[in-house]
Coordinates of C-alpha atoms and ligand atoms in Angstrom, one line a residue:
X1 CA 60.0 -15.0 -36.6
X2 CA 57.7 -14.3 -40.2
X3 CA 54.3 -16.0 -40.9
X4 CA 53.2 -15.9 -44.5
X5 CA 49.6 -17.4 -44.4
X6 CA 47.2 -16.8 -47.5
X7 CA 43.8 -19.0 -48.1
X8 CA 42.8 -20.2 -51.8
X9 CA 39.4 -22.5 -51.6
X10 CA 36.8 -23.9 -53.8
X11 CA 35.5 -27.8 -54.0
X12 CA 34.9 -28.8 -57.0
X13 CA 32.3 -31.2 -58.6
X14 CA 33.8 -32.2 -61.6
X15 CA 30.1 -33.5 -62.5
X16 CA 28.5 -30.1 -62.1
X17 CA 27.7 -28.3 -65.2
X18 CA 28.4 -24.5 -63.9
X19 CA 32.1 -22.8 -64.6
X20 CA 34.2 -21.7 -61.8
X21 CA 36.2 -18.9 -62.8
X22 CA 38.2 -15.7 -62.0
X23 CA 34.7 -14.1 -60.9
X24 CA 33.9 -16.8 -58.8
X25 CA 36.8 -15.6 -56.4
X26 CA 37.0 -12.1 -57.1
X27 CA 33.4 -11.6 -56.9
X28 CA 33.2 -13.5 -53.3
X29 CA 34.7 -11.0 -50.8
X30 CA 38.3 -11.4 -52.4
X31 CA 40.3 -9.8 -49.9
X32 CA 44.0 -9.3 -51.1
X33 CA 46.4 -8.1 -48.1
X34 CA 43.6 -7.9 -45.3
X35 CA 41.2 -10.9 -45.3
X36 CA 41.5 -11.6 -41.4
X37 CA 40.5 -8.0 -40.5
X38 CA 37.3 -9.0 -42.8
X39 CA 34.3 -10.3 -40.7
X40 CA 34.7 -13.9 -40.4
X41 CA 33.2 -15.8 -43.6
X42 CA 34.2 -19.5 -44.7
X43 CA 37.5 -18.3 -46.3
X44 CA 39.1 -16.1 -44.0
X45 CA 38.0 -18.0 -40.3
X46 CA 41.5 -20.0 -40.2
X47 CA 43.2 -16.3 -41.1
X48 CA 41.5 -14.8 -38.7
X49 CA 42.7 -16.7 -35.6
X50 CA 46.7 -17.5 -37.1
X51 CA 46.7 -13.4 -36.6
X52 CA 45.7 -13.8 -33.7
X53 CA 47.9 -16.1 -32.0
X54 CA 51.0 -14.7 -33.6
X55 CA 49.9 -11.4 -32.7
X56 CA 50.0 -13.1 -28.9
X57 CA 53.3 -14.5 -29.5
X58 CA 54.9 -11.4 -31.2
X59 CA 55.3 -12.8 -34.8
X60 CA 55.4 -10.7 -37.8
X61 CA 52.6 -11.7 -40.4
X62 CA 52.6 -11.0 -44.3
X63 CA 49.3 -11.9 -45.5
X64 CA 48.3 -12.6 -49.1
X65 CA 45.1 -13.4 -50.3
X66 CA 41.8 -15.0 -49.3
X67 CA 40.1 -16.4 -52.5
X68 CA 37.0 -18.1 -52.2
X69 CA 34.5 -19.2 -54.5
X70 CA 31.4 -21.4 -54.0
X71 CA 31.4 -25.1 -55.1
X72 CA 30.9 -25.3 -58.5
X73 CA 32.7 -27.0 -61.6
X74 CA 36.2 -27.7 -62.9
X75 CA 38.4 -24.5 -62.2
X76 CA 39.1 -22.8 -65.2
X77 CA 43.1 -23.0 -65.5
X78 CA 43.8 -19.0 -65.9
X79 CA 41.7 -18.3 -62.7
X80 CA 43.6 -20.7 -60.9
X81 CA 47.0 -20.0 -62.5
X82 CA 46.2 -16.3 -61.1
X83 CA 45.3 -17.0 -57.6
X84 CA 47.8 -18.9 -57.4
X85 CA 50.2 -17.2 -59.0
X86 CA 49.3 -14.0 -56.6
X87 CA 49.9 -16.1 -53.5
X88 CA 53.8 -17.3 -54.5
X89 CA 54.2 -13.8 -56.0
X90 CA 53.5 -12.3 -52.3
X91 CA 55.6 -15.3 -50.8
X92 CA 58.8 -14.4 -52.8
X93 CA 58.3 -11.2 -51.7
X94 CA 58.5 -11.6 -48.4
X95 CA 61.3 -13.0 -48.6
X96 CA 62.3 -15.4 -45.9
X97 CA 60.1 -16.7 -43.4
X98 CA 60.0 -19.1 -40.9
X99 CA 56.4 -20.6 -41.1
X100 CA 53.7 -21.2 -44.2
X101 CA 49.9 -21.4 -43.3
X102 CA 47.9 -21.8 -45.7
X103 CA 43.9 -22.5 -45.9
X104 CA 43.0 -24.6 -48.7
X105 CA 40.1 -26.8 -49.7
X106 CA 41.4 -30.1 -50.8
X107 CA 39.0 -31.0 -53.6
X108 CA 39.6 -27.6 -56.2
X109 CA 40.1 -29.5 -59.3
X110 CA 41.2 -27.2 -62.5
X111 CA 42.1 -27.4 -66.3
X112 CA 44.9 -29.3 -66.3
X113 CA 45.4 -29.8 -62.3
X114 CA 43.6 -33.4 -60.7
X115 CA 45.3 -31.5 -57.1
X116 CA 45.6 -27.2 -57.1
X117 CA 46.3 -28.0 -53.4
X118 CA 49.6 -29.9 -53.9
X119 CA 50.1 -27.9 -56.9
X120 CA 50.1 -24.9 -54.9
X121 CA 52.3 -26.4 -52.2
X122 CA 54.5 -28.1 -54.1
X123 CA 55.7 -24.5 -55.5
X124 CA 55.0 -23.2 -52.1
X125 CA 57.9 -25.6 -51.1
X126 CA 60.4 -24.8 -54.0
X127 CA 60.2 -21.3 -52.9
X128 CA 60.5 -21.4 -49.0
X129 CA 63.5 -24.2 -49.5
X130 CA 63.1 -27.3 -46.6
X131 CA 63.7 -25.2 -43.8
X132 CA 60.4 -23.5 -43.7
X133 CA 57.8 -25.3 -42.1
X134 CA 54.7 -25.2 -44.1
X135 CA 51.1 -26.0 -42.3
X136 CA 48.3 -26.7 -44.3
X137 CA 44.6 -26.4 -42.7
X138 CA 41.8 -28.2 -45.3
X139 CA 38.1 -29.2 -45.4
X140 CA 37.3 -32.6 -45.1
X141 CA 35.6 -33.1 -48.0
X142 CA 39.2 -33.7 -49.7
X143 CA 41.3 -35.5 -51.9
X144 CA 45.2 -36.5 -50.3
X145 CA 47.6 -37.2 -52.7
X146 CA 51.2 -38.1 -51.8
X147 CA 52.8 -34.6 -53.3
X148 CA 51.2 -32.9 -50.6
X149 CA 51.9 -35.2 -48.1
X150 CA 55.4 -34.6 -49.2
X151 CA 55.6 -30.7 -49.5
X152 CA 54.3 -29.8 -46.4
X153 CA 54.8 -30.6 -42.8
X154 CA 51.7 -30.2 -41.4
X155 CA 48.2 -31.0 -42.8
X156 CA 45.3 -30.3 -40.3
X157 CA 41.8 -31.4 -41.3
X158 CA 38.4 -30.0 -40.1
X159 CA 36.9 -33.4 -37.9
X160 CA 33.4 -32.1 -38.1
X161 CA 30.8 -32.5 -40.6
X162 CA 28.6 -29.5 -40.9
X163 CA 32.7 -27.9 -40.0
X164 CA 31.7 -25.9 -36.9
X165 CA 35.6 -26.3 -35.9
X166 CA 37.2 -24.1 -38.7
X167 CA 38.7 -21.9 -35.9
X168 CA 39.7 -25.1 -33.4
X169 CA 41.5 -26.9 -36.1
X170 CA 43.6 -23.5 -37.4
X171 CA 44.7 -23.3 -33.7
X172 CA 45.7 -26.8 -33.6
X173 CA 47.8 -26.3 -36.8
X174 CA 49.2 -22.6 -35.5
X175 CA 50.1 -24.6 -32.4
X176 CA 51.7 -27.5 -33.9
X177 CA 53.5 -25.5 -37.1
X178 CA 55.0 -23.2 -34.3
X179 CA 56.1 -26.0 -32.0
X180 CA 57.8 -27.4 -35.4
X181 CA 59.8 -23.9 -36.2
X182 CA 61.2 -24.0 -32.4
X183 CA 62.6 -27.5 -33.5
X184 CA 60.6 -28.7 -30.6
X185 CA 59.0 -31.6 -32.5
X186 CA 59.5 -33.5 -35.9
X187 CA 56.4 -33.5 -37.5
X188 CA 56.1 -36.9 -39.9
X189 CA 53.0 -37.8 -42.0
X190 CA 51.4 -40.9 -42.9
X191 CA 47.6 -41.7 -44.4
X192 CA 46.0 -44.8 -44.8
X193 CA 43.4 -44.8 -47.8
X194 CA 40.1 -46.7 -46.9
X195 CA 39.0 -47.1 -50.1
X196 CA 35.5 -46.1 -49.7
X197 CA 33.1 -43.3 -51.2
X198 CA 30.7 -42.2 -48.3
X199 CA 29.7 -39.1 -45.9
X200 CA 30.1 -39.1 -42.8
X201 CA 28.0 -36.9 -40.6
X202 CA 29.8 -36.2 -37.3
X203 CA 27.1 -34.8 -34.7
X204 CA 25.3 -38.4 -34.7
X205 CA 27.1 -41.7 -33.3
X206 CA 28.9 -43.2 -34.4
X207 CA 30.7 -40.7 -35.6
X208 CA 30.7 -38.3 -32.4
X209 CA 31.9 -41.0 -30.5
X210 CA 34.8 -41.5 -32.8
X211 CA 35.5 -37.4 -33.3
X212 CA 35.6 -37.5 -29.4
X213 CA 38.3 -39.9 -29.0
X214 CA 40.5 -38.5 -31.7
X215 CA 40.3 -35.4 -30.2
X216 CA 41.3 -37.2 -26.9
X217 CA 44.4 -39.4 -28.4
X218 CA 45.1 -35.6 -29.7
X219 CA 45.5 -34.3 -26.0
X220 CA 46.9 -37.2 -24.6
X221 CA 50.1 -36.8 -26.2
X222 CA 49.5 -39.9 -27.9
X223 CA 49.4 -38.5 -31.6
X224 CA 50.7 -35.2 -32.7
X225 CA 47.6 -34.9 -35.0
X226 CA 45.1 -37.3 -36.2
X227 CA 42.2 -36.2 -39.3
X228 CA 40.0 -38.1 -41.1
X229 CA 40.0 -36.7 -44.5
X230 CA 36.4 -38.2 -45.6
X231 CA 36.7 -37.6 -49.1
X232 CA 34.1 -35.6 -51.4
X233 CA 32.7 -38.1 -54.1
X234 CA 32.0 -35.6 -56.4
X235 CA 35.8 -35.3 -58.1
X236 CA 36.5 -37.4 -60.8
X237 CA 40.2 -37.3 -59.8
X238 CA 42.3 -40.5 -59.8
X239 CA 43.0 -40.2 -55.8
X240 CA 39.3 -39.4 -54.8
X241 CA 38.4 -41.1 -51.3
X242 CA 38.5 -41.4 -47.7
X243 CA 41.5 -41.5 -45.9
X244 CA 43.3 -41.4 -42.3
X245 CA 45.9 -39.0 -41.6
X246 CA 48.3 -39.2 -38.8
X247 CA 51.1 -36.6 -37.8
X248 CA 53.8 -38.4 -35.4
X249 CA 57.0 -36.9 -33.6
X250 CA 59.7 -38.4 -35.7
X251 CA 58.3 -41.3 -36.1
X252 CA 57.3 -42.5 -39.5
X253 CA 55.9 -46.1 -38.4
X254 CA 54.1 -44.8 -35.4
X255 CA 52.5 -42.6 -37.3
X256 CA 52.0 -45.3 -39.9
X257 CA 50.4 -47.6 -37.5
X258 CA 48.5 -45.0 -35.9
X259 CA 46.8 -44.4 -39.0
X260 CA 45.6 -47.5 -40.0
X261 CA 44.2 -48.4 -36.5
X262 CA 41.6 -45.4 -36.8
X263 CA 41.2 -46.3 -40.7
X264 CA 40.2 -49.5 -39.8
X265 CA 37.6 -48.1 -37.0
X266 CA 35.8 -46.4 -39.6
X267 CA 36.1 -49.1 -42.4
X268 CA 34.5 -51.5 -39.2
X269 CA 31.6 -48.9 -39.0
X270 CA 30.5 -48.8 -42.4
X271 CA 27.2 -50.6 -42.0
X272 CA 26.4 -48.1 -39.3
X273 CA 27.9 -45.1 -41.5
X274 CA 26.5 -46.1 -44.4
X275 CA 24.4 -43.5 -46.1
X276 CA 20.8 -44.2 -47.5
X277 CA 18.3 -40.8 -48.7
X278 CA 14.6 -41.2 -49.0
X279 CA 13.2 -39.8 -52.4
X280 CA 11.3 -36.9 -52.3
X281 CA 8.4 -38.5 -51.6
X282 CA 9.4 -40.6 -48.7
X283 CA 10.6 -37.3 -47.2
X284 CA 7.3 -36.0 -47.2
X285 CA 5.6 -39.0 -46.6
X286 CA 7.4 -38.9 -43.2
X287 CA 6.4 -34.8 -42.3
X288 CA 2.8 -35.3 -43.3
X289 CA 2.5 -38.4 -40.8
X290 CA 3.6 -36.2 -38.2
X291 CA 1.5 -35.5 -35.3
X292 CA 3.0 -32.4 -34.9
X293 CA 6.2 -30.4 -34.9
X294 CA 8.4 -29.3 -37.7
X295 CA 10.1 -32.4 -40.2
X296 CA 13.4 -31.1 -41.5
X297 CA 14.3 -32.3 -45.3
X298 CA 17.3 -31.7 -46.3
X299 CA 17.4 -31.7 -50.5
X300 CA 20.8 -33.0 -50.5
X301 CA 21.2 -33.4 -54.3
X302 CA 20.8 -29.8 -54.8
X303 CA 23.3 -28.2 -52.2
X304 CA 25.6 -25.3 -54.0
X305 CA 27.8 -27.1 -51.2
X306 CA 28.5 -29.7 -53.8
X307 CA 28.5 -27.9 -56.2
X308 CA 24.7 -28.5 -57.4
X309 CA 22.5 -25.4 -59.3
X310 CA 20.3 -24.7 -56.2
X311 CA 17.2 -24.3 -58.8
X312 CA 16.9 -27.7 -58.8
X313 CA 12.9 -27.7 -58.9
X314 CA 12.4 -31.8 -58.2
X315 CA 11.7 -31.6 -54.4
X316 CA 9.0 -28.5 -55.1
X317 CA 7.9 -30.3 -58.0
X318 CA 6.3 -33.4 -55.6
X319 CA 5.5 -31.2 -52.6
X320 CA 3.0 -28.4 -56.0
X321 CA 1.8 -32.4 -56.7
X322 CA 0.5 -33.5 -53.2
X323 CA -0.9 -30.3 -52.0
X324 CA 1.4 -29.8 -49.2
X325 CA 0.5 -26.6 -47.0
X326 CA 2.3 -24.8 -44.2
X327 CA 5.6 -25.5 -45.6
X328 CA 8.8 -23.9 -46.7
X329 CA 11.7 -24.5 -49.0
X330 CA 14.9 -22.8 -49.9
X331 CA 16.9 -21.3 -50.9
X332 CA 16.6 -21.2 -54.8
X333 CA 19.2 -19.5 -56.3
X334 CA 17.6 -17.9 -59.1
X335 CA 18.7 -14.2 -60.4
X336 CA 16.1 -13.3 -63.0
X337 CA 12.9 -14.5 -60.6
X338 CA 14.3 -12.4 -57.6
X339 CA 14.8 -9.3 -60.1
X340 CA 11.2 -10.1 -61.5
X341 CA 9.2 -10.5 -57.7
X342 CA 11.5 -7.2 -56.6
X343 CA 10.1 -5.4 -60.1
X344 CA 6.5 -6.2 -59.1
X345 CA 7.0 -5.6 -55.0
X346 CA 5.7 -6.7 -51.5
X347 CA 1.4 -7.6 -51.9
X348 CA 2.1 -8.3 -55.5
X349 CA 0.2 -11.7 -56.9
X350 CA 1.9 -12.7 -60.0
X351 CA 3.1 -15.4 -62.4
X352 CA 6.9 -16.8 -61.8
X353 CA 8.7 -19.2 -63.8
X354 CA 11.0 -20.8 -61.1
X355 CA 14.5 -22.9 -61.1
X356 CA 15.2 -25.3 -63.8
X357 CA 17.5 -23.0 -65.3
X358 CA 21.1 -24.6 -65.2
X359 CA 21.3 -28.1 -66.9
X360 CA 20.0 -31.2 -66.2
X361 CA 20.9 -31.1 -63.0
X362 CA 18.3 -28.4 -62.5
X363 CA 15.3 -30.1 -63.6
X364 CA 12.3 -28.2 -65.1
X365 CA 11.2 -24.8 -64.8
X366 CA 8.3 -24.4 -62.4
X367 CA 5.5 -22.1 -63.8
X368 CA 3.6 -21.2 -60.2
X369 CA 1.6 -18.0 -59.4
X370 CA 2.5 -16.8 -56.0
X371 CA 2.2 -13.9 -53.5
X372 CA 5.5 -12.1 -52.7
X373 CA 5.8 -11.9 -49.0
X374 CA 9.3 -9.6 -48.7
X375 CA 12.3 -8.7 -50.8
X376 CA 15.4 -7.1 -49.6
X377 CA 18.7 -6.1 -51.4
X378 CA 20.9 -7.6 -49.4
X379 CA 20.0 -10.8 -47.6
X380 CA 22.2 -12.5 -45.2
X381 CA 22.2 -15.8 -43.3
X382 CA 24.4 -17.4 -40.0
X383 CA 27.3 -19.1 -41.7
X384 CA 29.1 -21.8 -40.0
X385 CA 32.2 -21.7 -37.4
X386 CA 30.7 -17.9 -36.8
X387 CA 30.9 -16.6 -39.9
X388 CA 28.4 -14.4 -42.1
X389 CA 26.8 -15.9 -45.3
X390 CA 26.2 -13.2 -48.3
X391 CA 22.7 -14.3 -50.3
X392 CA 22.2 -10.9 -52.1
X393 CA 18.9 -9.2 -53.1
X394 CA 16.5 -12.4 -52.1
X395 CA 12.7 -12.2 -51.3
X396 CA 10.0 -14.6 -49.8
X397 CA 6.9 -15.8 -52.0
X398 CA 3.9 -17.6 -51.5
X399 CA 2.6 -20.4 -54.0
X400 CA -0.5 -19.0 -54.5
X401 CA -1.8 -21.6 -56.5
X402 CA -3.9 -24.3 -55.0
X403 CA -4.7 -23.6 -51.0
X404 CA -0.9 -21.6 -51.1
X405 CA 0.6 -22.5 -48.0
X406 CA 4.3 -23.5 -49.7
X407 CA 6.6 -20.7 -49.0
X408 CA 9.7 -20.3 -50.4
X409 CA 13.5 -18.2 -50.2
X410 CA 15.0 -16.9 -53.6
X411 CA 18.3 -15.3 -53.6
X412 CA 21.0 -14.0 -56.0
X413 CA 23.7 -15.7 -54.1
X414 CA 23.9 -19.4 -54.8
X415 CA 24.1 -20.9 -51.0
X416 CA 23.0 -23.6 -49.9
X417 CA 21.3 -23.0 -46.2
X418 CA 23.2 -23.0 -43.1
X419 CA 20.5 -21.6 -40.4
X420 CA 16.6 -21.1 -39.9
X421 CA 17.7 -17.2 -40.4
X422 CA 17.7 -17.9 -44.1
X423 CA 14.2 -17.9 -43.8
X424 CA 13.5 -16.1 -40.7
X425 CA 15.2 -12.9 -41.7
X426 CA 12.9 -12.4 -44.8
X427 CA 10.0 -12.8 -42.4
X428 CA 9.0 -16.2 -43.2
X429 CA 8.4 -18.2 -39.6
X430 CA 9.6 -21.8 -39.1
X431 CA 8.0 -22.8 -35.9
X432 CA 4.4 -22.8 -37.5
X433 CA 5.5 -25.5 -40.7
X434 CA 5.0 -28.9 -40.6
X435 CA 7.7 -29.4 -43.3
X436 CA 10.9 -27.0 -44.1
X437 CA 12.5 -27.8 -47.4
X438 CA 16.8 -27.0 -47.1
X439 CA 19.0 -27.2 -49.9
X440 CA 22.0 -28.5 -48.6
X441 CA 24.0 -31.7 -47.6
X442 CA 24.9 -31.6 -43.7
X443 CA 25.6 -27.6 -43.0
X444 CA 22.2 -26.9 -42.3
X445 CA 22.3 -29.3 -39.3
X446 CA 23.8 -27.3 -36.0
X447 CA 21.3 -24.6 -36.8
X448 CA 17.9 -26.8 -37.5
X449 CA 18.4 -29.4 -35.2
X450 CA 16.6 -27.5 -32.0
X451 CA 13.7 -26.9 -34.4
X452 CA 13.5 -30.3 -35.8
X453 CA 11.1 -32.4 -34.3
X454 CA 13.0 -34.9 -37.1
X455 CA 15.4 -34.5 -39.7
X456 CA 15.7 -36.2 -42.6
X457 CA 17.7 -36.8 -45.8
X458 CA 16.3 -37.0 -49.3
X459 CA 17.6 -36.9 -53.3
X460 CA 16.0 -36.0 -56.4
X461 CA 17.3 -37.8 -59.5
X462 CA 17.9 -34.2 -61.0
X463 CA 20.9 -32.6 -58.8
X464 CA 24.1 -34.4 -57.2
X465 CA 23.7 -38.4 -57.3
X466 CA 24.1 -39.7 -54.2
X467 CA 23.9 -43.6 -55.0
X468 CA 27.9 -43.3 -54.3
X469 CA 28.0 -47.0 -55.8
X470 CA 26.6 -45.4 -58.9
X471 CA 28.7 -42.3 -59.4
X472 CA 30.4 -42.2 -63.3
X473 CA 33.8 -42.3 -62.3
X474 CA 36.2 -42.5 -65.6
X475 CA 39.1 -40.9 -63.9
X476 CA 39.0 -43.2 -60.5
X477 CA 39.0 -47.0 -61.5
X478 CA 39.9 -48.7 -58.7
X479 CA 37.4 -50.5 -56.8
X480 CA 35.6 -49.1 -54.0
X481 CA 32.9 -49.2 -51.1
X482 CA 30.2 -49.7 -51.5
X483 CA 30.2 -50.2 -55.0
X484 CA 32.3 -53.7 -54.1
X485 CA 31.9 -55.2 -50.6
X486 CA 35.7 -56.2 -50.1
X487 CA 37.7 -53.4 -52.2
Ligands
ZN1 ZN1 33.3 -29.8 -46.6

């Protein structure tokens, strides 16, 4: 028996002002035969472990590529064309094989493409005829459309949100796509779309509650596979929005029925799920009431997650304005400052125009006058699901300014921050701030969490909008939650 597995991701925010092109992959630890003997990173994890369990049951692999570039804009068509174009190049040369895996996103949007995904497995099909089975492992934050659901067999989707379970949900799919070659089950697909525009964050109920049980219907034989794809509200794509996905043995209204059950749960829990963010200065309203203890703020409208700048200077801004000490924020991705505080070195006091830099989404540039702490030329942070997160030269500075007392990450990478290392490995302590700033949506959680004495969720106006009633949708008309009660 053959494998042919290959991974091709970005999520795109067809808002976001920044260009994802051919660099945004090749420059990202583009691997092109060997990504799962790469350390593990967000594109290769899945690659990784499908080596490893057909290694265990003595099938031959042909890799292809493992493309990955941060969330960002629209796709530009030629980039995706190539990467593409590279994985069904490698497939034809394979020649036949029994089983397709392939790690995708979901939500990459290009020129001239609403869906790469089906796109890409819609040729995948034409190629590999109807025999093949082909397994499909994606984020969660992604769109379903019915040409994917058509093309492949098997569509496994992360169920946690930050997606600690990269690795669990590949061996699901390895298991199941396997199971399917050996003609020992009839994999049959249905979704059931909820019609809502939300996030769902999975470590708090009731969510966990909810993850726990499908993972138990999972085991109980009851459902081949059940995922709830949440959606990312960020795509101006005419199938954005949550759905339910449910993988039956051979039959198409069990599987049916089975979806709209668990659709219906989480439509039922939408008061509960519903999201609401403090503004900047509720968020720091909250950490200086503390008594004590360190107040996580996440600065969700400016996670490169989402595809925001990550110089987005609004957050700052109102902590420069109220004279907040012993706090940090991070990590602004900002080339031209980094090069400056590394030009000037560790002691140096010196001006810095900070973030502001991309488009309205960025804000203003801050002019501050800070003390550099560190710099190093290659910074790294914890990624999730195991991996390793790349943040380039990066260095730690002071806001001199006023009392000081704000500290704050700069990188080259744009990342948004998945663990207190981000900050801890320049240097820059956590345990002693009463307030630490992260640029990101939900990924930061697993790692902040134990340090947290609270955590909580704010949005600028500059950066991702995150009234999801409000979002300017010309692409998706129909109605929706919560911008209608009863869509
Ligand atoms: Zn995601």
């Amino acid at each position: 028996m053959k494998l042919f597995m290959a991974a091709l991701l970005t999520e795109t925010n067809t808002f976001s002002p920044l260009p994802t092109g051919r660099a945004a992959f090749l420059g990202n630890r583009f691997s092109r035969n060997d990504g799962s003997s790469q350390p593990p990173a967000w594109g290769n994890i899945p690659l990784i472990a499908w080596r490893r369990l057909a290694n265990a049951a003595q099938i031959e692999v042909v890799e292809s590529i493992t493309a990955n570039a941060q969330p960002a804009g629209t796709t530009v068509r030629a980039a995706y064309e190539e990467m593409r174009d590279l994985i069904l190049d490698d497939l034809r040369a394979a020649g036949p094989v029994e089983i397709v895996l392939l790690n995708l996103h979901g939500a990459m949007v290009a020129e001239g493409y609403d869906d790469c995904e089906s796109d890409l497995v819609r040729r995948t099909r034409e190629i590999v005829g109807p025999d093949t089975v082909v397994g499909v492992e994606l984020d969660l934050h992604c769109h379903l459309d019915d040409t994917l659901r058509t093309n492949a067999d098997l569509v496994v989707i992360y169920k946690q949100y930050p997606h600690t379970d990269m690795a669990e949900r590949a061996e699901d799919l390895f298991r199941l796509a396997l199971r399917t070659a050996r003609r020992e089950i009839r994999p049959v697909m249905a979704y059931h779309p909820l019609h809502m525009i939300n996030m769902w964050h999975t470590p708090v109920e009731p969510m966990k509650g909810l993850v726990a049980e499908m993972l138990a219907a999972e085991a109980s034989g009851e459902i081949l596979s059940l995922s709830f794809a949440h959606g990312f509200p960020w795509g101006d794509v005419p199938h954005v929005g949550a759905k339910m996905l449910a993988i039956a043995d051979g039959d198409e209204r069990h599987a049916q029925a089975t979806a709209k059950r668990w659709g219906v749960r989480i439509w039922d829990m939408r008061e509960a799920t519903r999201k609401r963010f403090d503004t900047p200065d509720a968020a720091i309203d909250v950490a200086l009431a503390a008594p004590a203890g360190t107040t996580v703020i996440a600065e969700t409208s400016d996670n490169a997650g989402g595809g925001a700048p990550s110089d987005c200077t609004a957050v700052l801004a109102r902590m420069l304005a109220r004279d907040v000490r012993d706090a940090a924020i991070g990590i602004f991705w900002d080339p031209v400052a980094v090069s400056f505080v590394h030009e000037a070195g560790v002691g140096a006091l010196m001006p810095l125009r900070l973030g502001g830099k991309c488009g309205l989404m960025s804000g203003d540039p801050l002019d501050l006058m800070v003390r550099v702490h560190a710099v190093t030329d290659r910074h790294v942070q914890s990624g999730l699901s195991g991996g390793i997160s790349e943040l380039g030269p990066a260095a730690w500075v002071e806001v001199a300014s006023g009392g000081g007392g704000i500290h704050i990450i700069l990188a080259s990478e744009r990342q948004q921050v998945f663990h207190p290392d981000a900050f801890t490995n320049l240097g820059c302590t956590l345990h002693d701030k009463r307030m630490v700033v992260v640029k990101s949506s939900q990924h930061f959680y697993a790692g902040f969490a134990p340090i947290a004495r609270e955590v909580r969720y704010c949005a600028a106006e500059a950066g991702i909008l995150r009234d999801f009633a409000a979002i300017p949708y010309e692409r998706f008309t129909a109605p929706y939650w919560p911008r209608v009660e009863n869509p």
